Amino acid sequence: MKLGRMVWAQPVLPAIWHSPFGFRLDKKERSDRFDRIELPFQFLLSKILFPATVQLQLRIPPTMGTVEVLVAQIQGLSSTAGDISRLHTLLKQSEELLHAETSRLPSALAQLDASKHSLGYLYILEACTSVPISQEQSSSILLTISRFISCCNPEQIRLAPEKFVSVCKRFKDQVIQEAPIRGVAPLLTAVRKLQTSSEHLTTLHPEFLLLCLLAKSYKTGRSILDNDILEVDQPRDLFLYCYYGGMICVGLKLFHKALELLHNVVTAPMQSMNAIAVEAYKKYILVSLIYNGQFSTSLPKYTSSVAQRNLKNFCQPYIELANSYSTGNVEELDTVFQTNRQKFESDNNLGLVKQAVSSMYKRNIQRLTQTYLTLSLQDIASTVKLNSPKEAEMHVLQMIQDGEIFATINQKDGMVRFLEDSEQYKSCRMIERIDSSIQRIMTLTKKLTAMDENISSDPLYLAKAGRERQRFDYDDFDSVPQKFNI
């Protein structure tokens, strides 16, 4: 410190600063801002020793606390974990400013590196997309969001997951209006970056699957359906994930997987009925008929009582279809189909219903394999109610190709010979498949055991379990047989 003069640096945060020095300082009228104020050291010392009664008001230039300052703070506080934590606090405090200055935000984004300044970039991008986007701005905004998703830092965006989800949902809404296929790849990247592990179901999972459905990109959607989900952010996410996933598997003719996902929706815990469960139950009935050739209205014991009581009431046309299907009578099934056709069409399930009706012919052919060793195509057509032997031949060939029956067709005399399953379950391929299933079940068992231990030691669970125990009078129970009492 020099005794001649002392430098008084310009404050950054407060807009008006009150000082005990007893005088007023203002910026020079001819300049828009000032960098520092120089005061004699003796004067400062005298004011400290002899405080004055008048307060000093130091006015900060109006440019301080604006978007430019925030950009500078983002650039300076995006290196270490401690800096990013402080930056996160500043960004939370600046949300009102960002939403008030949306017109200046595109230029602010241009000054930032999305890979280095991901957290700050995310906050500005979220505010930038919070206002209605014109048709002219749409392409540039979509490109900006797509590039950000591609190169952003996962650790930084996970600090503000609600902001990242908000940006991705707006991106999804915008691409749906134009071309859903444009959003499939970016949203898959967003899902991978947001989830902490492959077992984590994020809010973006159902959004991604919906885009895949609209874009008919079923194979891409299938890529995230094989993971075992053990961590869910919101119950609604699980309902939509399984519902959309079931529809994607139906599109790929993977009826076994579709049945599993739709079953998860129907049997998931719920306090009240929801539209997702109702729609899933309708498709669950149809897929059961297509894949299993039958449907049972009884649900597992772990299904919520709300679902067991009410689901059937919302799906009466589908229950009627399943009941008529079980009779094996094609005419009766077709009558029920025609009666409820308008309902099926309004539910957007007409295609699935037609597949279910068509599968009746396959089930009737399968029943024939249990009775006959050989049968002519003409007899098959008349028994199953097909129009011609040629149509019967096409059904039999398709069933052989799908592995649903084992048979050979003699083209000369039009005879079909039904065979036994040739699989002996001792080939290398089958052994590898069985071993893979065993390993998967063992891994899943370990995870469930760990989850059970965590729940058993959770304070909230123990507190609730303690309250439940108080309902019972333990004097009414004898845990030790009388003959062992001392």
GROMACS .gro file of N, CA and C in nm, residues 25-170:
model
  438
   25LEU      N    1  -2.012   1.000  -0.459
   25LEU     CA    2  -1.933   0.986  -0.580
   25LEU      C    3  -2.025   0.947  -0.695
   26ASP      N    4  -2.009   1.008  -0.810
   26ASP     CA    5  -2.086   0.975  -0.928
   26ASP      C    6  -1.990   0.953  -1.045
   27LYS      N    7  -2.036   0.882  -1.148
   27LYS     CA    8  -1.954   0.866  -1.267
   27LYS      C    9  -1.945   0.999  -1.341
   28LYS      N   10  -1.846   1.010  -1.424
   28LYS     CA   11  -1.833   1.132  -1.503
   28LYS      C   12  -1.946   1.140  -1.604
   29GLU      N   13  -2.004   1.257  -1.616
   29GLU     CA   14  -2.119   1.273  -1.703
   29GLU      C   15  -2.084   1.251  -1.850
   30ARG      N   16  -1.961   1.278  -1.888
   30ARG     CA   17  -1.927   1.264  -2.028
   30ARG      C   18  -1.894   1.121  -2.069
   31SER      N   19  -1.882   1.028  -1.976
   31SER     CA   20  -1.850   0.889  -2.011
   31SER      C   21  -1.962   0.796  -1.964
   32ASP      N   22  -1.976   0.682  -2.031
   32ASP     CA   23  -2.083   0.589  -2.000
   32ASP      C   24  -2.049   0.499  -1.881
   33ARG      N   25  -1.924   0.477  -1.857
   33ARG     CA   26  -1.884   0.393  -1.743
   33ARG      C   27  -1.748   0.439  -1.693
   34PHE      N   28  -1.714   0.396  -1.571
   34PHE     CA   29  -1.582   0.424  -1.517
   34PHE      C   30  -1.524   0.294  -1.465
   35ASP      N   31  -1.391   0.287  -1.465
   35ASP     CA   32  -1.325   0.164  -1.425
   35ASP      C   33  -1.283   0.167  -1.278
   36ARG      N   34  -1.239   0.281  -1.228
   36ARG     CA   35  -1.199   0.287  -1.088
   36ARG      C   36  -1.202   0.430  -1.039
   37ILE      N   37  -1.205   0.447  -0.910
   37ILE     CA   38  -1.208   0.579  -0.847
   37ILE      C   39  -1.086   0.590  -0.757
   38GLU      N   40  -1.011   0.695  -0.769
   38GLU     CA   41  -0.892   0.713  -0.687
   38GLU      C   42  -0.920   0.815  -0.576
   39LEU      N   43  -0.889   0.777  -0.453
   39LEU     CA   44  -0.912   0.864  -0.338
   39LEU      C   45  -0.781   0.881  -0.263
   40PRO      N   46  -0.752   1.000  -0.209
   40PRO     CA   47  -0.631   1.019  -0.127
   40PRO      C   48  -0.636   0.929  -0.005
   41PHE      N   49  -0.523   0.868   0.026
   41PHE     CA   50  -0.519   0.777   0.139
   41PHE      C   51  -0.544   0.851   0.270
   42GLN      N   52  -0.491   0.973   0.282
   42GLN     CA   53  -0.510   1.048   0.406
   42GLN      C   54  -0.658   1.077   0.427
   43PHE      N   55  -0.730   1.104   0.318
   43PHE     CA   56  -0.872   1.134   0.330
   43PHE      C   57  -0.950   1.010   0.378
   44LEU      N   58  -0.914   0.893   0.321
   44LEU     CA   59  -0.980   0.770   0.364
   44LEU      C   60  -0.952   0.742   0.511
   45LEU      N   61  -0.827   0.763   0.552
   45LEU     CA   62  -0.789   0.737   0.690
   45LEU      C   63  -0.864   0.830   0.785
   46SER      N   64  -0.878   0.957   0.745
   46SER     CA   65  -0.949   1.052   0.831
   46SER      C   66  -1.096   1.016   0.843
   47LYS      N   67  -1.154   0.965   0.736
   47LYS     CA   68  -1.295   0.931   0.741
   47LYS      C   69  -1.319   0.805   0.824
   48ILE      N   70  -1.219   0.714   0.826
   48ILE     CA   71  -1.232   0.596   0.910
   48ILE      C   72  -1.222   0.634   1.057
   49LEU      N   73  -1.129   0.727   1.087
   49LEU     CA   74  -1.112   0.769   1.225
   49LEU      C   75  -1.226   0.859   1.270
   50PHE      N   76  -1.278   0.942   1.180
   50PHE     CA   77  -1.385   1.037   1.216
   50PHE      C   78  -1.501   1.018   1.118
   51PRO      N   79  -1.585   0.919   1.144
   51PRO     CA   80  -1.695   0.892   1.050
   51PRO      C   81  -1.784   1.012   1.031
   52ALA      N   82  -1.824   1.033   0.910
   52ALA     CA   83  -1.912   1.146   0.879
   52ALA      C   84  -2.058   1.104   0.891
   53THR      N   85  -2.145   1.197   0.894
   53THR     CA   86  -2.288   1.169   0.908
   53THR      C   87  -2.356   1.151   0.774
   54VAL      N   88  -2.291   1.192   0.664
   54VAL     CA   89  -2.351   1.180   0.532
   54VAL      C   90  -2.301   1.051   0.467
   55GLN      N   91  -2.391   0.978   0.400
   55GLN     CA   92  -2.353   0.852   0.335
   55GLN      C   93  -2.311   0.875   0.191
   56LEU      N   94  -2.218   0.789   0.150
   56LEU     CA   95  -2.174   0.790   0.011
   56LEU      C   96  -2.257   0.691  -0.069
   57GLN      N   97  -2.312   0.732  -0.181
   57GLN     CA   98  -2.384   0.643  -0.271
   57GLN      C   99  -2.302   0.628  -0.398
   58LEU      N  100  -2.258   0.503  -0.424
   58LEU     CA  101  -2.179   0.475  -0.544
   58LEU      C  102  -2.269   0.405  -0.644
   59ARG      N  103  -2.298   0.471  -0.754
   59ARG     CA  104  -2.390   0.417  -0.854
   59ARG      C  105  -2.313   0.333  -0.955
   60ILE      N  106  -2.357   0.208  -0.973
   60ILE     CA  107  -2.294   0.117  -1.068
   60ILE      C  108  -2.353   0.144  -1.206
   61PRO      N  109  -2.273   0.144  -1.308
   61PRO     CA  110  -2.324   0.168  -1.443
   61PRO      C  111  -2.435   0.072  -1.478
   62PRO      N  112  -2.535   0.112  -1.555
   62PRO     CA  113  -2.647   0.025  -1.589
   62PRO      C  114  -2.609  -0.098  -1.669
   63THR      N  115  -2.492  -0.098  -1.731
   63THR     CA  116  -2.452  -0.215  -1.811
   63THR      C  117  -2.411  -0.333  -1.723
   64MET      N  118  -2.380  -0.307  -1.594
   64MET     CA  119  -2.341  -0.414  -1.505
   64MET      C  120  -2.466  -0.497  -1.472
   65GLY      N  121  -2.450  -0.634  -1.455
   65GLY     CA  122  -2.562  -0.720  -1.423
   65GLY      C  123  -2.646  -0.755  -1.544
   66THR      N  124  -2.595  -0.732  -1.665
   66THR     CA  125  -2.669  -0.761  -1.786
   66THR      C  126  -2.622  -0.894  -1.845
   67VAL      N  127  -2.674  -0.927  -1.964
   67VAL     CA  128  -2.640  -1.052  -2.029
   67VAL      C  129  -2.491  -1.062  -2.057
   68GLU      N  130  -2.429  -0.948  -2.095
   68GLU     CA  131  -2.285  -0.950  -2.124
   68GLU      C  132  -2.205  -0.990  -2.001
   69VAL      N  133  -2.243  -0.937  -1.885
   69VAL     CA  134  -2.173  -0.972  -1.761
   69VAL      C  135  -2.191  -1.120  -1.730
   70LEU      N  136  -2.313  -1.170  -1.749
   70LEU     CA  137  -2.340  -1.310  -1.722
   70LEU      C  138  -2.259  -1.401  -1.815
   71VAL      N  139  -2.245  -1.360  -1.940
   71VAL     CA  140  -2.163  -1.438  -2.034
   71VAL      C  141  -2.018  -1.442  -1.987
   72ALA      N  142  -1.969  -1.329  -1.939
   72ALA     CA  143  -1.832  -1.325  -1.888
   72ALA      C  144  -1.816  -1.415  -1.766
   73GLN      N  145  -1.917  -1.417  -1.679
   73GLN     CA  146  -1.911  -1.505  -1.562
   73GLN      C  147  -1.915  -1.652  -1.604
   74ILE      N  148  -1.994  -1.684  -1.704
   74ILE     CA  149  -2.000  -1.823  -1.753
   74ILE      C  150  -1.864  -1.865  -1.809
   75GLN      N  151  -1.801  -1.776  -1.884
   75GLN     CA  152  -1.671  -1.807  -1.942
   75GLN      C  153  -1.564  -1.824  -1.834
   76GLY      N  154  -1.576  -1.750  -1.725
   76GLY     CA  155  -1.474  -1.755  -1.621
   76GLY      C  156  -1.498  -1.860  -1.515
   77LEU      N  157  -1.620  -1.915  -1.508
   77LEU     CA  158  -1.652  -2.008  -1.400
   77LEU      C  159  -1.698  -2.142  -1.454
   78SER      N  160  -1.631  -2.195  -1.554
   78SER     CA  161  -1.671  -2.323  -1.612
   78SER      C  162  -1.557  -2.424  -1.618
   79SER      N  163  -1.457  -2.405  -1.531
   79SER     CA  164  -1.340  -2.494  -1.536
   79SER      C  165  -1.343  -2.600  -1.427
   80THR      N  166  -1.344  -2.558  -1.301
   80THR     CA  167  -1.340  -2.654  -1.190
   80THR      C  168  -1.479  -2.680  -1.135
   81ALA      N  169  -1.491  -2.784  -1.054
   81ALA     CA  170  -1.620  -2.820  -0.995
   81ALA      C  171  -1.670  -2.710  -0.902
   82GLY      N  172  -1.577  -2.648  -0.826
   82GLY     CA  173  -1.616  -2.540  -0.737
   82GLY      C  174  -1.668  -2.419  -0.813
   83ASP      N  175  -1.600  -2.386  -0.922
   83ASP     CA  176  -1.644  -2.272  -1.005
   83ASP      C  177  -1.782  -2.299  -1.066
   84ILE      N  178  -1.803  -2.422  -1.112
   84ILE     CA  179  -1.931  -2.456  -1.173
   84ILE      C  180  -2.043  -2.449  -1.071
   85SER      N  181  -2.014  -2.490  -0.949
   85SER     CA  182  -2.114  -2.481  -0.843
   85SER      C  183  -2.153  -2.336  -0.816
   86ARG      N  184  -2.054  -2.246  -0.811
   86ARG     CA  185  -2.083  -2.103  -0.791
   86ARG      C  186  -2.159  -2.047  -0.911
   87LEU      N  187  -2.120  -2.092  -1.030
   87LEU     CA  188  -2.188  -2.046  -1.151
   87LEU      C  189  -2.334  -2.089  -1.150
   88HIS      N  190  -2.360  -2.210  -1.103
   88HIS     CA  191  -2.497  -2.259  -1.096
   88HIS      C  192  -2.583  -2.169  -1.008
   89THR      N  193  -2.527  -2.125  -0.897
   89THR     CA  194  -2.599  -2.034  -0.809
   89THR      C  195  -2.629  -1.901  -0.879
   90LEU      N  196  -2.530  -1.849  -0.950
   90LEU     CA  197  -2.549  -1.722  -1.022
   90LEU      C  198  -2.655  -1.737  -1.132
   91LEU      N  199  -2.655  -1.852  -1.200
   91LEU     CA  200  -2.751  -1.874  -1.309
   91LEU      C  201  -2.893  -1.881  -1.255
   92LYS      N  202  -2.909  -1.944  -1.139
   92LYS     CA  203  -3.041  -1.950  -1.078
   92LYS      C  204  -3.092  -1.810  -1.045
   93GLN      N  205  -3.001  -1.724  -0.997
   93GLN     CA  206  -3.039  -1.588  -0.962
   93GLN      C  207  -3.064  -1.502  -1.086
   94SER      N  208  -3.015  -1.544  -1.200
   94SER     CA  209  -3.025  -1.463  -1.322
   94SER      C  210  -3.137  -1.509  -1.416
   95GLU      N  211  -3.220  -1.603  -1.372
   95GLU     CA  212  -3.325  -1.655  -1.461
   95GLU      C  213  -3.422  -1.546  -1.505
   96GLU      N  214  -3.457  -1.458  -1.413
   96GLU     CA  215  -3.550  -1.350  -1.447
   96GLU      C  216  -3.490  -1.258  -1.553
   97LEU      N  217  -3.361  -1.230  -1.538
   97LEU     CA  218  -3.291  -1.146  -1.636
   97LEU      C  219  -3.290  -1.212  -1.773
   98LEU      N  220  -3.261  -1.342  -1.778
   98LEU     CA  221  -3.253  -1.412  -1.905
   98LEU      C  222  -3.388  -1.414  -1.978
   99HIS      N  223  -3.495  -1.437  -1.904
   99HIS     CA  224  -3.626  -1.441  -1.967
   99HIS      C  225  -3.676  -1.303  -2.008
  100ALA      N  226  -3.615  -1.199  -1.949
  100ALA     CA  227  -3.653  -1.062  -1.987
  100ALA      C  228  -3.572  -1.011  -2.106
  101GLU      N  229  -3.459  -1.077  -2.136
  101GLU     CA  230  -3.370  -1.031  -2.243
  101GLU      C  231  -3.357  -1.137  -2.354
  102THR      N  232  -3.467  -1.202  -2.390
  102THR     CA  233  -3.460  -1.311  -2.487
  102THR      C  234  -3.411  -1.268  -2.625
  103SER      N  235  -3.433  -1.142  -2.660
  103SER     CA  236  -3.390  -1.095  -2.792
  103SER      C  237  -3.238  -1.087  -2.804
  104ARG      N  238  -3.169  -1.076  -2.691
  104ARG     CA  239  -3.022  -1.063  -2.693
  104ARG      C  240  -2.952  -1.197  -2.670
  105LEU      N  241  -3.029  -1.303  -2.646
  105LEU     CA  242  -2.967  -1.430  -2.610
  105LEU      C  243  -2.897  -1.501  -2.725
  106PRO      N  244  -2.949  -1.496  -2.850
  106PRO     CA  245  -2.876  -1.564  -2.958
  106PRO      C  246  -2.732  -1.517  -2.974
  107SER      N  247  -2.710  -1.385  -2.959
  107SER     CA  248  -2.572  -1.334  -2.969
  107SER      C  249  -2.488  -1.380  -2.851
  108ALA      N  250  -2.552  -1.399  -2.734
  108ALA     CA  251  -2.480  -1.449  -2.618
  108ALA      C  252  -2.437  -1.594  -2.639
  109LEU      N  253  -2.523  -1.674  -2.700
  109LEU     CA  254  -2.488  -1.814  -2.727
  109LEU      C  255  -2.369  -1.824  -2.821
  110ALA      N  256  -2.359  -1.730  -2.914
  110ALA     CA  257  -2.249  -1.732  -3.011
  110ALA      C  258  -2.114  -1.711  -2.944
  111GLN      N  259  -2.111  -1.652  -2.825
  111GLN     CA  260  -1.986  -1.625  -2.754
  111GLN      C  261  -1.942  -1.742  -2.666
  112LEU      N  262  -2.028  -1.845  -2.654
  112LEU     CA  263  -1.999  -1.956  -2.564
  112LEU      C  264  -1.966  -2.082  -2.641
  113ASP      N  265  -1.887  -2.167  -2.577
  113ASP     CA  266  -1.854  -2.298  -2.632
  113ASP      C  267  -1.943  -2.401  -2.562
  114ALA      N  268  -2.031  -2.467  -2.638
  114ALA     CA  269  -2.128  -2.558  -2.578
  114ALA      C  270  -2.063  -2.673  -2.503
  115SER      N  271  -1.943  -2.715  -2.544
  115SER     CA  272  -1.877  -2.827  -2.477
  115SER      C  273  -1.809  -2.785  -2.347
  116LYS      N  274  -1.760  -2.661  -2.340
  116LYS     CA  275  -1.692  -2.612  -2.220
  116LYS      C  276  -1.787  -2.541  -2.123
  117HIS      N  277  -1.880  -2.466  -2.178
  117HIS     CA  278  -1.971  -2.385  -2.096
  117HIS      C  279  -2.113  -2.443  -2.101
  118SER      N  280  -2.123  -2.576  -2.085
  118SER     CA  281  -2.252  -2.645  -2.107
  118SER      C  282  -2.361  -2.596  -2.012
  119LEU      N  283  -2.328  -2.574  -1.885
  119LEU     CA  284  -2.430  -2.534  -1.789
  119LEU      C  285  -2.486  -2.396  -1.821
  120GLY      N  286  -2.397  -2.300  -1.842
  120GLY     CA  287  -2.442  -2.166  -1.878
  120GLY      C  288  -2.513  -2.163  -2.012
  121TYR      N  289  -2.461  -2.238  -2.107
  121TYR     CA  290  -2.523  -2.247  -2.240
  121TYR      C  291  -2.665  -2.300  -2.228
  122LEU      N  292  -2.682  -2.400  -2.139
  122LEU     CA  293  -2.814  -2.462  -2.120
  122LEU      C  294  -2.914  -2.362  -2.066
  123TYR      N  295  -2.875  -2.284  -1.965
  123TYR     CA  296  -2.966  -2.186  -1.907
  123TYR      C  297  -3.008  -2.081  -2.010
  124ILE      N  298  -2.913  -2.034  -2.088
  124ILE     CA  299  -2.946  -1.933  -2.189
  124ILE      C  300  -3.032  -1.994  -2.300
  125LEU      N  301  -3.000  -2.116  -2.340
  125LEU     CA  302  -3.078  -2.182  -2.445
  125LEU      C  303  -3.221  -2.209  -2.400
  126GLU      N  304  -3.238  -2.246  -2.273
  126GLU     CA  305  -3.372  -2.272  -2.220
  126GLU      C  306  -3.455  -2.144  -2.220
  127ALA      N  307  -3.393  -2.032  -2.181
  127ALA     CA  308  -3.465  -1.904  -2.184
  127ALA      C  309  -3.493  -1.860  -2.328
  128CYS      N  310  -3.401  -1.890  -2.417
  128CYS     CA  311  -3.416  -1.851  -2.558
  128CYS      C  312  -3.532  -1.924  -2.623
  129THR      N  313  -3.555  -2.050  -2.583
  129THR     CA  314  -3.663  -2.130  -2.644
  129THR      C  315  -3.794  -2.121  -2.568
  130SER      N  316  -3.798  -2.041  -2.461
  130SER     CA  317  -3.920  -2.029  -2.381
  130SER      C  318  -4.024  -1.941  -2.447
  131VAL      N  319  -3.985  -1.864  -2.546
  131VAL     CA  320  -4.078  -1.776  -2.618
  131VAL      C  321  -4.120  -1.845  -2.748
  132PRO      N  322  -4.235  -1.807  -2.803
  132PRO     CA  323  -4.278  -1.866  -2.931
  132PRO      C  324  -4.174  -1.848  -3.041
  133ILE      N  325  -4.154  -1.953  -3.120
  133ILE     CA  326  -4.052  -1.951  -3.226
  133ILE      C  327  -4.122  -1.937  -3.360
  134SER      N  328  -4.078  -1.840  -3.438
  134SER     CA  329  -4.137  -1.817  -3.571
  134SER      C  330  -4.087  -1.922  -3.669
  135GLN      N  331  -4.153  -1.931  -3.782
  135GLN     CA  332  -4.115  -2.027  -3.884
  135GLN      C  333  -3.975  -2.000  -3.938
  136GLU      N  334  -3.938  -1.871  -3.944
  136GLU     CA  335  -3.805  -1.835  -3.994
  136GLU      C  336  -3.696  -1.876  -3.895
  137GLN      N  337  -3.726  -1.868  -3.765
  137GLN     CA  338  -3.627  -1.901  -3.663
  137GLN      C  339  -3.616  -2.051  -3.637
  138SER      N  340  -3.716  -2.126  -3.680
  138SER     CA  341  -3.725  -2.267  -3.643
  138SER      C  342  -3.601  -2.346  -3.682
  139SER      N  343  -3.558  -2.334  -3.806
  139SER     CA  344  -3.444  -2.414  -3.853
  139SER      C  345  -3.317  -2.385  -3.775
  140SER      N  346  -3.289  -2.257  -3.751
  140SER     CA  347  -3.166  -2.222  -3.679
  140SER      C  348  -3.172  -2.268  -3.533
  141ILE      N  349  -3.290  -2.257  -3.469
  141ILE     CA  350  -3.304  -2.300  -3.330
  141ILE      C  351  -3.287  -2.452  -3.319
  142LEU      N  352  -3.350  -2.525  -3.411
  142LEU     CA  353  -3.336  -2.670  -3.409
  142LEU      C  354  -3.192  -2.713  -3.429
  143LEU      N  355  -3.121  -2.644  -3.518
  143LEU     CA  356  -2.981  -2.677  -3.542
  143LEU      C  357  -2.897  -2.646  -3.419
  144THR      N  358  -2.926  -2.534  -3.353
  144THR     CA  359  -2.852  -2.497  -3.232
  144THR      C  360  -2.873  -2.600  -3.122
  145ILE      N  361  -2.998  -2.641  -3.101
  145ILE     CA  362  -3.026  -2.739  -2.996
  145ILE      C  363  -2.962  -2.873  -3.030
  146SER      N  364  -2.970  -2.913  -3.155
  146SER     CA  365  -2.912  -3.041  -3.197
  146SER      C  366  -2.761  -3.044  -3.173
  147ARG      N  367  -2.694  -2.935  -3.208
  147ARG     CA  368  -2.548  -2.928  -3.187
  147ARG      C  369  -2.514  -2.926  -3.039
  148PHE      N  370  -2.596  -2.857  -2.959
  148PHE     CA  371  -2.571  -2.852  -2.815
  148PHE      C  372  -2.585  -2.991  -2.754
  149ILE      N  373  -2.690  -3.064  -2.790
  149ILE     CA  374  -2.710  -3.199  -2.737
  149ILE      C  375  -2.592  -3.287  -2.775
  150SER      N  376  -2.540  -3.269  -2.894
  150SER     CA  377  -2.432  -3.353  -2.943
  150SER      C  378  -2.301  -3.333  -2.867
  151CYS      N  379  -2.271  -3.208  -2.831
  151CYS     CA  380  -2.138  -3.181  -2.774
  151CYS      C  381  -2.140  -3.135  -2.629
  152CYS      N  382  -2.255  -3.129  -2.564
  152CYS     CA  383  -2.260  -3.078  -2.426
  152CYS      C  384  -2.193  -3.176  -2.330
  153ASN      N  385  -2.152  -3.123  -2.215
  153ASN     CA  386  -2.086  -3.201  -2.111
  153ASN      C  387  -2.192  -3.267  -2.023
  154PRO      N  388  -2.200  -3.401  -2.018
  154PRO     CA  389  -2.305  -3.467  -1.939
  154PRO      C  390  -2.303  -3.430  -1.792
  155GLU      N  391  -2.185  -3.416  -1.733
  155GLU     CA  392  -2.176  -3.384  -1.590
  155GLU      C  393  -2.235  -3.247  -1.560
  156GLN      N  394  -2.218  -3.153  -1.652
  156GLN     CA  395  -2.272  -3.019  -1.629
  156GLN      C  396  -2.424  -3.014  -1.648
  157ILE      N  397  -2.474  -3.079  -1.752
  157ILE     CA  398  -2.619  -3.068  -1.777
  157ILE      C  399  -2.698  -3.147  -1.672
  158ARG      N  400  -2.636  -3.245  -1.607
  158ARG     CA  401  -2.706  -3.319  -1.502
  158ARG      C  402  -2.725  -3.236  -1.376
  159LEU      N  403  -2.655  -3.122  -1.367
  159LEU     CA  404  -2.676  -3.031  -1.254
  159LEU      C  405  -2.810  -2.959  -1.267
  160ALA      N  406  -2.862  -2.948  -1.388
  160ALA     CA  407  -2.991  -2.882  -1.411
  160ALA      C  408  -3.074  -2.970  -1.505
  161PRO      N  409  -3.112  -3.091  -1.460
  161PRO     CA  410  -3.183  -3.183  -1.550
  161PRO      C  411  -3.317  -3.130  -1.598
  162GLU      N  412  -3.385  -3.050  -1.512
  162GLU     CA  413  -3.516  -2.997  -1.554
  162GLU      C  414  -3.502  -2.901  -1.671
  163LYS      N  415  -3.392  -2.825  -1.676
  163LYS     CA  416  -3.367  -2.734  -1.788
  163LYS      C  417  -3.338  -2.813  -1.915
  164PHE      N  418  -3.257  -2.917  -1.902
  164PHE     CA  419  -3.221  -2.998  -2.018
  164PHE      C  420  -3.344  -3.068  -2.074
  165VAL      N  421  -3.427  -3.122  -1.986
  165VAL     CA  422  -3.550  -3.189  -2.029
  165VAL      C  423  -3.643  -3.089  -2.098
  166SER      N  424  -3.651  -2.967  -2.043
  166SER     CA  425  -3.737  -2.865  -2.102
  166SER      C  426  -3.693  -2.831  -2.244
  167VAL      N  427  -3.563  -2.813  -2.264
  167VAL     CA  428  -3.510  -2.782  -2.398
  167VAL      C  429  -3.538  -2.896  -2.494
  168CYS      N  430  -3.515  -3.020  -2.449
  168CYS     CA  431  -3.535  -3.136  -2.537
  168CYS      C  432  -3.683  -3.155  -2.572
  169LYS      N  433  -3.772  -3.127  -2.478
  169LYS     CA  434  -3.915  -3.140  -2.507
  169LYS      C  435  -3.959  -3.037  -2.610
  170ARG      N  436  -3.908  -2.914  -2.599
  170ARG     CA  437  -3.942  -2.812  -2.698
  170ARG      C  438  -3.885  -2.848  -2.834
   0.00000   0.00000   0.00000
